[in-house]
Amino acid sequence: MANTPVSTAQATHREVSEPATCQQCGKPVSEGTAFCCSGCEAAYNAMQSAEADQAAFSPMAETLPDGSHVLTVQVDGIHCASCVQRIDSNLSAHENVTSARVNFTTRRLTLQWSGDVAQCDDWLREIAALGYEPSAVYDSGEDSEDRRYLKWLLRCIAVSGFAAGNIMLLSVALWTTTSETMGIATRDLLHWLSALIALPCILYAGRPFFRSAFGVLRHGHTNMDVPISLAVLLAGGMSLSETWRHGEHVYFDSALMLLFFLLIGRYLDARARGKARESAEGLLSMMTGTATVLTDGQPEQVAIRDLREGMLVQVAPGQHIPADGEVASGTSEIDKSLITGETLPEPVSEGDTVYAGTTNLNAALQIRLTKASQDSVLADIVRLMDTAAQSKSRYVRIADKAAQLYTPVVHTLGLATFLGWWLMMGVPWQQALMYAVTVLIITCPCALGLAVPVVQVLASNVLMLRGVLLKSGDALERLSQMTAAVFDKTGTLTIGKPSLVDGAVDGTVMQLAAS
């Protein structure tokens, strides 16, 4: 799919009869050049490079023992449950696709399919055509895109809050007086001042919604940001029209307050998901980096993902064991709390089995690997967590279905409201349009489309921080129906730090307990 970028030097060999237009923007250029400016040339080359990157996903796919293929990629541009549903449904429609799951929290797509491994390149180009951006999975610690996004949202919140507060001060005078006491000229002045503050701030602070809406609309699709953007822009545009026509009512304050509160909700949602993602990356970080492999007695740094069965690895005190294996030489203690839940260190010596993710505490060990890093117990735990995060509870599935129906239903209701009030009730079209805008605003399903999945994400995150991993999305729902719990290991129910409950003991008993 990638095309070779046309450089200025190559363009000099074009035939004279070819139209002299910029390869990027189409503007006329002088003969012998391909671009009107260096900016267009850089943009064109970047676009071609991006297309080349999209065509190179298949080499990253992993082939399973049954002959099927699995690929995990990052998908940017996901903002709501409708985005997840659209990607899932488009990929699942292909005959060879076994499963396609998008993790809303990490924005990662896990795709499994059979047949030709290169098929995924065409499918991911389809995802790009929908307005989303598939890319290679970011390494842990290098994903600064989320931090930049949060800072951007904070700036938008600050601008919308500042503008809304100032317009509210101007609106107090409009709300508490009548046209007769204030005068039309004074009212128009306050309206124009409000417009001067509101319109630039709406265009700036509304960008998180406008970009998302435009990205899907230009590919012929919709999401929940489309009606929000439409309502805000119509409210601002109608208010400007009313100001121009010396109207009595404007709604600049309402448009900005709507943006202000929606941006706060989006920021809190993004921050909550970021926190959950950081917790999950704590485990993922143990599977990244390098390990010290001994080859003929000589140490060599090898990426953990490249570790294979039979390699001899040296693990210093304080380091995590990179993959499952057996102790070849050395004696130490291992913290296995991540795997077994036991809080006390376990002594190990030659011949003992150790697991990836556990921590060597006392002395250096040489470990003969029995499994590759991607087949270790830690890798199984990470895959288990990812599967649980991608699986959906019953309430999340209901929310996804409702979000899928939301946009067409709400747009139909808005249009029916406008036509009903204008044609059937006989009100002016401006007033009928404001009624339709009101329908778009009050039906915003942020609580349904965002809050329900966020609850599942945050609950899973809190449990993970306390050492409890969920195996399925509906585990918490089924937990509410439990009547009894049976534990087969008492050691996993303690924190390893005894404390005195009853202080009425003498010194002898205290000494015995301490001993």
XYZ file of C-alpha atoms in Angstrom:
515
model
C 0.000 0.000 0.000
C 2.900 2.304 0.689
C 3.916 4.546 -2.140
C 7.384 5.946 -2.542
C 7.329 9.633 -1.571
C 7.961 11.914 -4.510
C 10.955 14.092 -3.753
C 11.730 17.431 -5.338
C 14.640 15.921 -7.234
C 12.459 13.191 -8.693
C 9.840 15.710 -9.686
C 12.239 17.444 -12.059
C 11.966 14.468 -14.384
C 8.205 14.725 -14.783
C 6.884 15.372 -18.241
C 6.115 18.966 -19.019
C 2.544 18.071 -19.907
C 1.805 16.855 -16.342
C -0.169 19.477 -14.316
C 2.145 21.369 -11.990
C 0.284 20.974 -8.688
C 1.410 20.268 -5.134
C 1.431 16.537 -4.322
C -0.001 17.269 -0.873
C -2.510 20.135 -1.107
C -3.103 20.428 -4.855
C -2.134 24.082 -5.127
C -0.380 25.258 -8.310
C 3.405 25.052 -8.166
C 6.168 26.062 -10.511
C 7.398 23.600 -13.115
C 9.989 21.146 -11.853
C 8.745 21.020 -8.252
C 6.398 18.616 -6.510
C 5.404 20.640 -3.449
C 4.421 24.231 -2.804
C 6.418 24.393 0.449
C 8.616 22.332 2.741
C 5.683 21.801 5.116
C 3.622 20.054 2.435
C 6.601 17.896 1.488
C 7.113 16.837 5.126
C 3.407 16.115 5.567
C 3.293 14.054 2.369
C 6.330 11.978 3.342
C 4.956 11.465 6.873
C 1.640 10.253 5.468
C 3.373 7.808 3.126
C 5.558 6.572 5.990
C 2.459 6.030 8.119
C 0.884 3.969 5.342
C 4.077 1.945 5.103
C 3.928 1.310 8.865
C 0.331 0.108 8.586
C 1.366 -2.412 5.950
C 4.017 -3.936 8.227
C 1.851 -5.349 11.034
C 1.818 -8.961 9.837
C 5.498 -9.626 10.758
C 4.589 -8.821 14.382
C 1.922 -11.543 14.491
C 2.490 -14.623 16.628
C 1.674 -18.046 15.171
C -0.004 -20.441 17.603
C 0.498 -24.239 17.661
C -2.856 -24.777 15.903
C -1.694 -22.675 12.942
C -3.769 -19.578 13.750
C -2.228 -16.138 14.242
C -2.514 -13.566 17.030
C -1.643 -9.877 16.830
C -1.930 -7.122 19.443
C -1.827 -3.491 18.294
C -2.529 -0.086 19.804
C -5.607 1.696 18.409
C -5.781 5.447 18.963
C -8.933 7.484 18.456
C -11.219 5.346 20.656
C -13.467 7.576 22.780
C -16.622 5.625 23.636
C -18.277 2.226 23.700
C -19.572 2.780 20.166
C -15.986 2.964 18.895
C -15.169 -0.393 20.491
C -18.327 -1.982 19.118
C -17.671 -0.667 15.610
C -14.127 -2.055 15.487
C -15.192 -5.401 16.931
C -18.101 -5.823 14.521
C -16.114 -4.816 11.421
C -13.322 -7.256 12.144
C -15.618 -10.065 13.262
C -17.473 -9.834 9.943
C -14.480 -11.415 8.173
C -14.742 -15.171 7.747
C -11.238 -16.062 8.922
C -11.314 -13.895 12.069
C -11.616 -16.129 15.142
C -11.861 -13.296 17.659
C -11.413 -9.537 17.728
C -11.423 -7.794 21.088
C -10.665 -4.169 21.918
C -9.646 -3.318 25.470
C -11.203 0.093 26.118
C -8.831 0.735 29.022
C -5.526 0.104 27.248
C -6.898 0.839 23.739
C -5.319 -2.397 22.550
C -6.809 -4.651 19.905
C -6.149 -8.392 20.124
C -6.891 -10.074 16.807
C -6.830 -13.821 16.170
C -7.372 -15.325 12.729
C -6.614 -18.333 10.531
C -5.201 -18.542 7.018
C -2.704 -16.148 5.463
C -0.841 -14.126 8.077
C -0.789 -11.054 5.792
C -4.595 -10.735 5.912
C -4.346 -8.604 9.043
C -2.728 -5.772 7.084
C -5.854 -5.340 4.949
C -8.143 -5.560 7.988
C -6.171 -2.958 9.926
C -6.294 -0.648 6.926
C -10.073 -1.008 7.148
C -9.864 0.110 10.783
C -7.791 3.110 9.701
C -10.464 3.910 7.088
C -13.028 4.057 9.918
C -11.090 6.941 11.483
C -8.902 5.069 13.998
C -5.113 4.776 14.062
C -3.615 1.297 14.576
C 0.041 1.297 15.582
C 2.600 -0.874 17.298
C 2.070 -1.416 21.019
C 3.949 1.140 23.087
C 6.630 -0.134 25.420
C 5.949 0.360 29.103
C 7.126 3.763 30.273
C 7.304 5.232 26.770
C 3.630 5.962 26.262
C 3.507 9.706 26.846
C 0.489 10.137 24.580
C -1.876 9.668 27.527
C -0.086 12.314 29.578
C -0.234 14.779 26.697
C -3.921 14.007 26.238
C -4.648 14.686 29.927
C -2.784 18.010 29.792
C -4.736 18.952 26.684
C -8.026 18.134 28.408
C -6.976 20.217 31.424
C -6.320 23.226 29.189
C -9.720 22.804 27.549
C -11.372 22.552 30.975
C -9.618 25.719 32.147
C -10.664 27.676 29.049
C -14.295 26.515 29.156
C -14.562 27.121 32.914
C -13.058 30.600 32.645
C -15.375 31.554 29.782
C -18.465 30.056 31.416
C -17.799 31.904 34.686
C -17.375 35.260 32.980
C -20.439 34.818 30.792
C -22.454 33.826 33.851
C -21.521 37.173 35.442
C -22.806 38.968 32.357
C -25.908 36.792 32.278
C -26.893 37.727 35.842
C -27.801 41.214 34.618
C -29.826 39.716 31.751
C -31.673 37.295 34.032
C -32.553 39.772 36.789
C -33.839 42.634 34.629
C -36.396 43.048 31.864
C -35.932 44.532 28.420
C -37.889 47.626 29.482
C -35.659 48.432 32.455
C -32.369 47.545 30.787
C -32.905 48.779 27.258
C -32.249 46.990 23.983
C -28.883 48.681 23.413
C -27.511 47.541 26.790
C -28.860 44.036 26.281
C -27.246 43.811 22.838
C -23.954 45.027 24.279
C -23.982 42.259 26.898
C -24.897 39.721 24.230
C -22.011 40.820 21.994
C -19.580 40.703 24.921
C -20.787 37.175 25.677
C -20.335 36.193 22.039
C -16.830 37.682 22.000
C -15.864 35.499 24.957
C -17.853 32.384 24.076
C -17.228 31.704 20.396
C -13.391 31.440 20.500
C -13.603 29.398 23.716
C -16.185 27.021 22.229
C -13.941 26.420 19.217
C -10.930 25.802 21.486
C -12.449 23.835 24.362
C -14.720 21.759 22.123
C -11.844 20.278 20.131
C -11.810 16.906 21.972
C -15.387 16.369 20.792
C -15.075 18.090 17.412
C -12.002 16.104 16.365
C -13.576 12.822 17.339
C -16.841 13.671 15.583
C -15.126 14.902 12.415
C -12.846 11.846 12.350
C -15.767 9.428 12.184
C -18.051 11.582 10.026
C -15.520 11.909 7.231
C -15.497 8.116 7.036
C -19.276 7.872 7.018
C -19.822 6.822 10.642
C -21.027 8.366 13.895
C -20.291 8.143 17.604
C -21.543 9.812 20.788
C -19.393 12.892 20.157
C -21.341 13.741 16.991
C -24.585 14.863 18.700
C -22.584 16.604 21.444
C -20.599 18.591 18.869
C -23.722 19.313 16.858
C -25.595 20.566 19.929
C -22.757 22.833 21.105
C -22.143 24.328 17.664
C -25.853 24.845 16.999
C -26.338 26.482 20.405
C -23.436 28.850 19.752
C -24.508 29.535 16.179
C -28.148 30.176 17.098
C -27.074 32.477 19.933
C -24.923 34.466 17.513
C -27.896 34.688 15.143
C -30.143 35.913 17.962
C -27.529 38.502 18.938
C -27.311 39.718 15.349
C -31.125 39.982 15.125
C -31.420 41.768 18.520
C -33.106 38.708 20.043
C -33.943 38.502 23.718
C -32.472 35.077 24.584
C -29.002 33.684 23.904
C -27.419 30.451 25.133
C -23.673 31.016 25.154
C -23.546 30.197 28.866
C -25.387 26.906 28.369
C -23.070 25.774 25.570
C -19.950 26.503 27.617
C -21.276 24.975 30.819
C -22.140 21.825 28.869
C -18.603 21.682 27.503
C -17.153 22.384 30.952
C -18.943 19.492 32.657
C -18.488 17.051 29.761
C -14.757 17.816 29.691
C -14.504 17.199 33.434
C -16.189 13.837 32.945
C -13.889 12.950 30.059
C -10.811 13.981 32.054
C -11.824 11.904 35.094
C -12.588 8.951 32.834
C -9.209 9.230 31.074
C -7.389 9.626 34.385
C -9.142 6.620 35.934
C -8.298 4.452 32.946
C -4.732 5.723 33.036
C -4.374 4.685 36.674
C -5.738 1.242 35.899
C -3.389 0.975 32.922
C -0.389 1.917 35.086
C -1.248 -0.833 37.546
C -1.513 -3.399 34.767
C 1.787 -2.205 33.292
C 3.456 -3.014 36.619
C 3.211 -6.682 35.662
C 3.983 -6.016 32.020
C 7.191 -4.219 33.011
C 8.526 -7.476 34.449
C 8.389 -8.939 30.940
C 10.361 -6.086 29.365
C 14.004 -5.132 29.600
C 17.004 -7.445 29.483
C 18.379 -10.441 31.362
C 21.974 -11.627 31.908
C 22.515 -14.833 29.909
C 25.692 -16.868 30.465
C 27.150 -18.253 27.225
C 30.315 -20.320 27.764
C 30.677 -18.531 31.081
C 30.517 -15.077 29.504
C 27.639 -12.757 30.515
C 25.509 -11.276 27.717
C 22.492 -8.987 27.891
C 19.503 -10.486 26.065
C 16.016 -9.028 25.753
C 13.591 -10.869 28.019
C 11.197 -11.454 25.117
C 14.022 -13.380 23.341
C 14.729 -15.788 26.212
C 14.368 -19.447 25.231
C 14.275 -22.817 26.963
C 17.711 -24.108 27.956
C 19.408 -20.731 28.423
C 21.434 -20.180 31.594
C 20.462 -16.907 33.260
C 22.189 -15.159 36.154
C 19.879 -13.284 38.555
C 21.422 -10.857 41.052
C 19.856 -10.133 44.484
C 16.885 -7.791 44.158
C 16.178 -8.688 40.532
C 13.044 -10.308 39.164
C 13.419 -13.764 37.694
C 12.787 -13.250 33.951
C 11.322 -16.676 33.044
C 10.410 -20.020 34.574
C 13.306 -22.381 35.295
C 15.301 -24.446 37.780
C 18.129 -23.278 40.024
C 21.369 -24.499 38.446
C 23.640 -23.169 41.184
C 23.417 -20.951 44.243
C 21.277 -20.685 47.373
C 18.955 -17.821 48.177
C 15.439 -16.853 49.215
C 12.660 -16.018 46.767
C 9.654 -13.752 47.257
C 6.857 -15.713 45.570
C 3.961 -13.579 46.802
C 3.044 -12.571 43.250
C 2.516 -16.211 42.255
C 1.484 -18.060 45.416
C 0.253 -15.302 47.725
C 2.638 -16.443 50.475
C 4.099 -13.462 52.316
C 7.179 -15.173 53.790
C 10.284 -15.712 51.590
C 10.896 -19.263 50.439
C 14.437 -20.706 50.475
C 15.649 -22.225 47.204
C 18.730 -24.155 46.223
C 20.013 -26.218 43.311
C 17.221 -28.133 41.566
C 14.321 -26.049 42.906
C 11.753 -24.581 40.514
C 11.381 -20.805 40.280
C 8.889 -18.681 38.350
C 9.006 -15.519 36.305
C 8.040 -12.364 38.195
C 9.243 -13.619 41.579
C 12.079 -11.727 43.278
C 15.502 -13.034 44.253
C 16.266 -11.644 47.721
C 19.623 -12.696 49.184
C 22.320 -14.097 46.867
C 23.023 -14.462 43.162
C 21.472 -17.445 41.396
C 22.113 -19.188 38.105
C 18.870 -20.450 36.615
C 18.408 -22.900 33.729
C 15.271 -21.819 31.886
C 12.609 -24.454 31.295
C 10.218 -22.185 29.364
C 10.453 -19.210 27.044
C 9.430 -15.866 28.559
C 6.122 -15.770 26.663
C 5.222 -19.228 28.050
C 5.987 -18.445 31.695
C 3.504 -18.350 34.575
C 3.783 -14.535 34.609
C 2.877 -14.383 30.913
C -0.165 -16.547 31.662
C -1.208 -14.139 34.430
C -0.823 -11.141 32.116
C -2.900 -12.879 29.430
C -5.481 -13.774 32.061
C -5.730 -10.138 33.158
C -6.008 -8.949 29.564
C -8.758 -11.467 28.834
C -10.646 -10.408 31.958
C -10.322 -6.736 31.015
C -11.552 -7.391 27.493
C -14.457 -9.606 28.528
C -17.618 -7.714 29.322
C -20.045 -8.014 32.187
C -23.772 -8.183 31.566
C -24.251 -4.511 32.419
C -21.396 -3.443 30.136
C -22.907 -5.438 27.275
C -26.250 -3.711 27.865
C -24.524 -0.320 27.857
C -22.711 -1.174 24.612
C -25.968 -2.088 22.898
C -27.633 1.095 24.117
C -24.674 3.197 22.965
C -24.835 1.529 19.563
C -28.462 2.619 19.148
C -27.970 6.028 20.717
C -26.791 8.157 17.799
C -29.429 7.251 15.176
C -32.247 7.338 17.728
C -31.253 10.723 19.178
C -30.727 12.313 15.768
C -34.126 11.056 14.682
C -35.735 12.470 17.824
C -33.989 15.811 17.300
C -35.178 16.037 13.697
C -38.718 15.031 14.708
C -38.698 17.691 17.424
C -37.633 20.384 14.978
C -40.179 19.430 12.315
C -42.961 18.934 14.865
C -42.597 22.341 16.502
C -41.983 24.166 13.224
C -44.500 22.574 10.882
C -47.171 21.240 13.240
C -47.037 23.690 16.165
C -46.309 26.735 14.012
C -43.461 28.183 16.101
C -40.611 30.081 14.356
C -37.897 27.850 12.970
C -35.284 29.430 15.247
C -37.222 28.410 18.353
C -37.962 24.963 16.914
C -34.246 24.478 16.239
C -33.398 25.367 19.844
C -35.888 22.723 21.013
C -34.092 20.187 18.801
C -30.716 21.263 20.228
C -32.121 20.752 23.719
C -33.017 17.166 22.799
C -29.444 16.525 21.637
C -28.022 17.954 24.867
C -30.248 16.349 27.485
C -30.001 12.876 25.932
C -26.204 12.726 26.211
C -25.572 9.167 27.528
C -22.193 9.811 29.150
C -23.212 7.976 32.320
C -24.348 4.968 30.292
C -21.564 4.797 27.743
C -18.661 5.722 30.031
C -19.525 5.218 33.700
C -20.581 1.569 33.420
C -17.295 0.353 31.841
C -15.269 2.621 34.145
C -16.812 0.994 37.222
C -15.660 -2.420 36.008
C -12.171 -1.103 35.202
C -11.701 0.622 38.569
C -13.037 -2.323 40.546
C -10.621 -4.649 38.738
C -7.786 -2.204 39.412
C -8.497 -1.958 43.145
C -8.658 -5.740 43.436
C -5.410 -6.161 41.510
C -3.626 -3.738 43.857
C -4.773 -5.969 46.723
C -3.521 -9.136 45.031
C -6.813 -10.374 43.583
C -6.950 -11.028 39.828
C -10.254 -11.337 37.982
C -10.583 -14.146 35.440
C -13.735 -12.837 33.710
C -15.687 -9.647 33.224
C -18.760 -10.883 35.081
C -16.862 -12.220 38.124
C -18.011 -9.365 40.383
C -21.640 -9.811 39.321
C -21.491 -13.520 40.169
C -19.686 -12.715 43.421
C -22.787 -10.858 44.641
C -24.697 -14.165 44.524
C -22.205 -16.092 46.662
C -23.385 -17.578 49.956
C -20.108 -19.132 51.165
C -16.357 -19.013 50.504
C -13.979 -21.943 51.006
C -10.190 -21.430 51.208
C -7.666 -24.245 50.987
C -4.560 -22.243 51.984
C -4.531 -20.226 55.180
C -1.179 -18.625 54.394
C -2.626 -16.566 51.572
C -5.134 -14.957 53.964
C -2.510 -13.241 56.124
C -0.304 -10.214 55.566
C 2.753 -11.773 57.232
C 2.915 -9.184 60.038
C 1.587 -10.525 63.374
C -0.012 -7.952 65.684
C -1.114 -8.160 69.320
C -4.915 -8.258 69.577
C -5.347 -8.748 73.343
C -2.908 -6.817 75.528
C -3.704 -8.776 78.741
C -0.647 -11.060 78.613
C 2.352 -11.305 80.906
C 5.967 -10.941 79.962
C 6.642 -14.679 79.780
C 3.867 -15.278 77.245
C 5.026 -12.264 75.227
C 8.584 -13.641 75.164
C 7.378 -17.050 74.020
C 5.280 -15.475 71.265
C 8.195 -13.365 70.089
C 10.476 -16.409 70.106
